[in-house]
Amino acid sequence: MAKEEGAAIELRQRKKPKSSEYKESAKEKKIDDTAVPERAPKHVLLQRFAKIFIGCLAAVTSGMMYALYLSAYHERKFWFSNRQELEREITFQGDSAIYYSYYKDMLKAPSFERGVYELTHNNKTVSLKTINAVQQMSLYPELIASVLYQATGSNEIIEPVYFYIGIVFGLQGIYVTALFVTSWLMSGTWLAGMLTVAWFIINRVDTTRIEYSIPLRENWALPYFACQVAALTGYLKSNLNTYGERFCYLLMSASTYTFMMMWEYSHYLLFLQAISLFLLGSFSLEQSDKVHEVYKIYIFSLFLGYLLQFENSAFLVSPLLSLVVALVLVKCLQLNVKKGTFVAKIMKVINFYLVCTLTVTLNIIMKTFVPHKENGYMLKFLEVKFGLNMTKNFTMNWLLCQKSLQAPSQDFFLRLTQSSLLPFYILVLIICFLSIMQVIFRRINDKSLKKTVTLEDGQIGERPEIIYHVIHTILLGSLAMVIEGLKYLWTPYMCMLAASGVCSPELWTTLFKWFRLRTIHPILLALILSMAVPTIIGLSLWKEFFPRLMTELTELQEFYDPDTVELMTWIKRQAPVAAVFAGSPQLMGVIKLCTGWMVTSLPLYNDDDLLKRNENVDCEEGDKLIYSKYGRFCHEVKINYSPYVNYFTRVYWNRSYFVYKINTVISFQS
């Protein structure tokens, strides 16, 4: 009995840990049952390595060649190496001249700290006004360039202007490389990257403004945005491993923040990107965790930007911040509901409504309680542009007359059609959009979708990175149809999407699945077309446009503006030290750069006070009429029409410019 009782006790003691042991054994069994990917054969690994190596080499080579091309073209166009310093600086026009002038000021400063202080408390640019130029004009590129120039000892090797434009051209090479990589990630072949670069360079009149406005903020910022888009594309891919996700996340974080610091309008472009990701998550077409990790990057970048941009209130009233905060709040309030049910669909609609409502509400609250002046004119301009409001305000009407703010001309679409970009872009966009609609319709009907999309499935619309790019390009294209200046954001996207589409076997398989081809296997035909179509496009582009590019490099153009050179020389030699110049904003930028004299206005559109000053001083510049609310006032001053002759004395003139001094003692003689 004692033995039996002891055995029973031992049996009960053994039964106690049975549940935990069972869980552990079940977990081990689950791990054992999980399919461990077999190691690929050596020849397959070598093939993959060769493919990646050749693709990376082609991407880097494309970027370097484009940077060298820009440098050679710039030298041929402006004959830069044979110009004097004054003649070189005149090639920087408008706001480009202002940015480069601050780069010169930083190099002249006795120390970096002193130079930054003078820029943040600048009272030598605009008369009767002290401005924080670093905050107002996003001068971090000039600060970085000046530090690099002095820290690397380049002042003993290269002139400051060559160092400055060399950095910008190098960034353009990175821009092209990032577009190459993005197209490669979307299509799976580096042939798409080559086609992207070819279309980008051929259509460079509509893809970039680097040729005639080198120091523009967008030329510094967009390369970082392209890197961010490339990292985001890789991050959204479903078949990416853990190390790849971490690398893409880190690259995306760094490039997002840098992009935000380089351009004052960056958060508006990121706002469009956030809308694209929000729509991507709303359709349940990607795991919400990844999308919300991107939202955290936005919040972190906005917070750092606010601090390092001297507590710039533009970041607080940004629609990007309102949207991201609304998305995070709705995520926290979201209920756990079984997917696919009717209640889950209703909750999706409610969440969508809550995000839109909260975004508008938060933005109104922030603008009510946070003092801000930055970009206040933009909403007024958009209201007038879209016909929601009428105004007689001179500044608004003057902005509406600017070519970059008007609708694109027919020549724009004609150029894109001649290079075959527009037709293939429309084809790829239609196929991808219809495939996405098909996927959404299946989800609404609770039809199961595969987690990993294969070539045989013929569903390119199931890939989250494709969905994101389609939504983003539609948003950018819609805005570019209204404002021509935004084509420099949309056209590179067109190059990337069109090239990745025609080189992607999945796109052709999707198309052939719809037509249900039986005569030939759709996958085989898709593989053939994904190689043949881009090859034919490339050969046709080579035959038609390559001779033109070579002609541009061999042709020596001559840019010479003797009237402007004479005006700047006269100001430096004969103008009083305390003189203040008033005129068109474009000319004022050149005067500030070439002479250092104080001006009354600047060619900047993000300050209400400067816009009002432009309204009061815009007049005629040479043979080009600059809009003025005072009618023929400027013309009557030029012909010495009474009584204006009593108020102004002409002190200098040439074929293009007339300089008048305001009389301190007014004579009333006729």
XYZ file of C-alpha atoms in Angstrom, residues 282 284 330 333-355 443-444 446:
29
model
C -7.042 52.004 -45.359
C -5.772 46.779 -45.773
C -7.230 56.672 -34.403
C -8.707 54.058 -30.361
C -9.127 51.271 -32.899
C -11.081 48.241 -31.698
C -9.965 44.681 -32.312
C -12.611 43.311 -34.648
C -12.468 40.081 -36.605
C -11.320 40.794 -40.124
C -13.695 40.251 -43.021
C -16.884 40.748 -41.020
C -19.501 43.386 -41.693
C -18.568 45.160 -38.448
C -14.934 45.351 -39.565
C -15.964 47.030 -42.816
C -18.096 49.559 -40.939
C -15.164 50.267 -38.599
C -12.948 50.915 -41.623
C -15.342 53.582 -42.863
C -15.600 55.128 -39.395
C -11.811 55.193 -39.001
C -11.426 56.835 -42.397
C -13.965 59.507 -41.420
C -12.309 60.054 -38.036
C -8.858 60.549 -39.587
C -11.078 42.188 -50.438
C -14.527 43.751 -50.169
C -13.860 38.639 -48.515
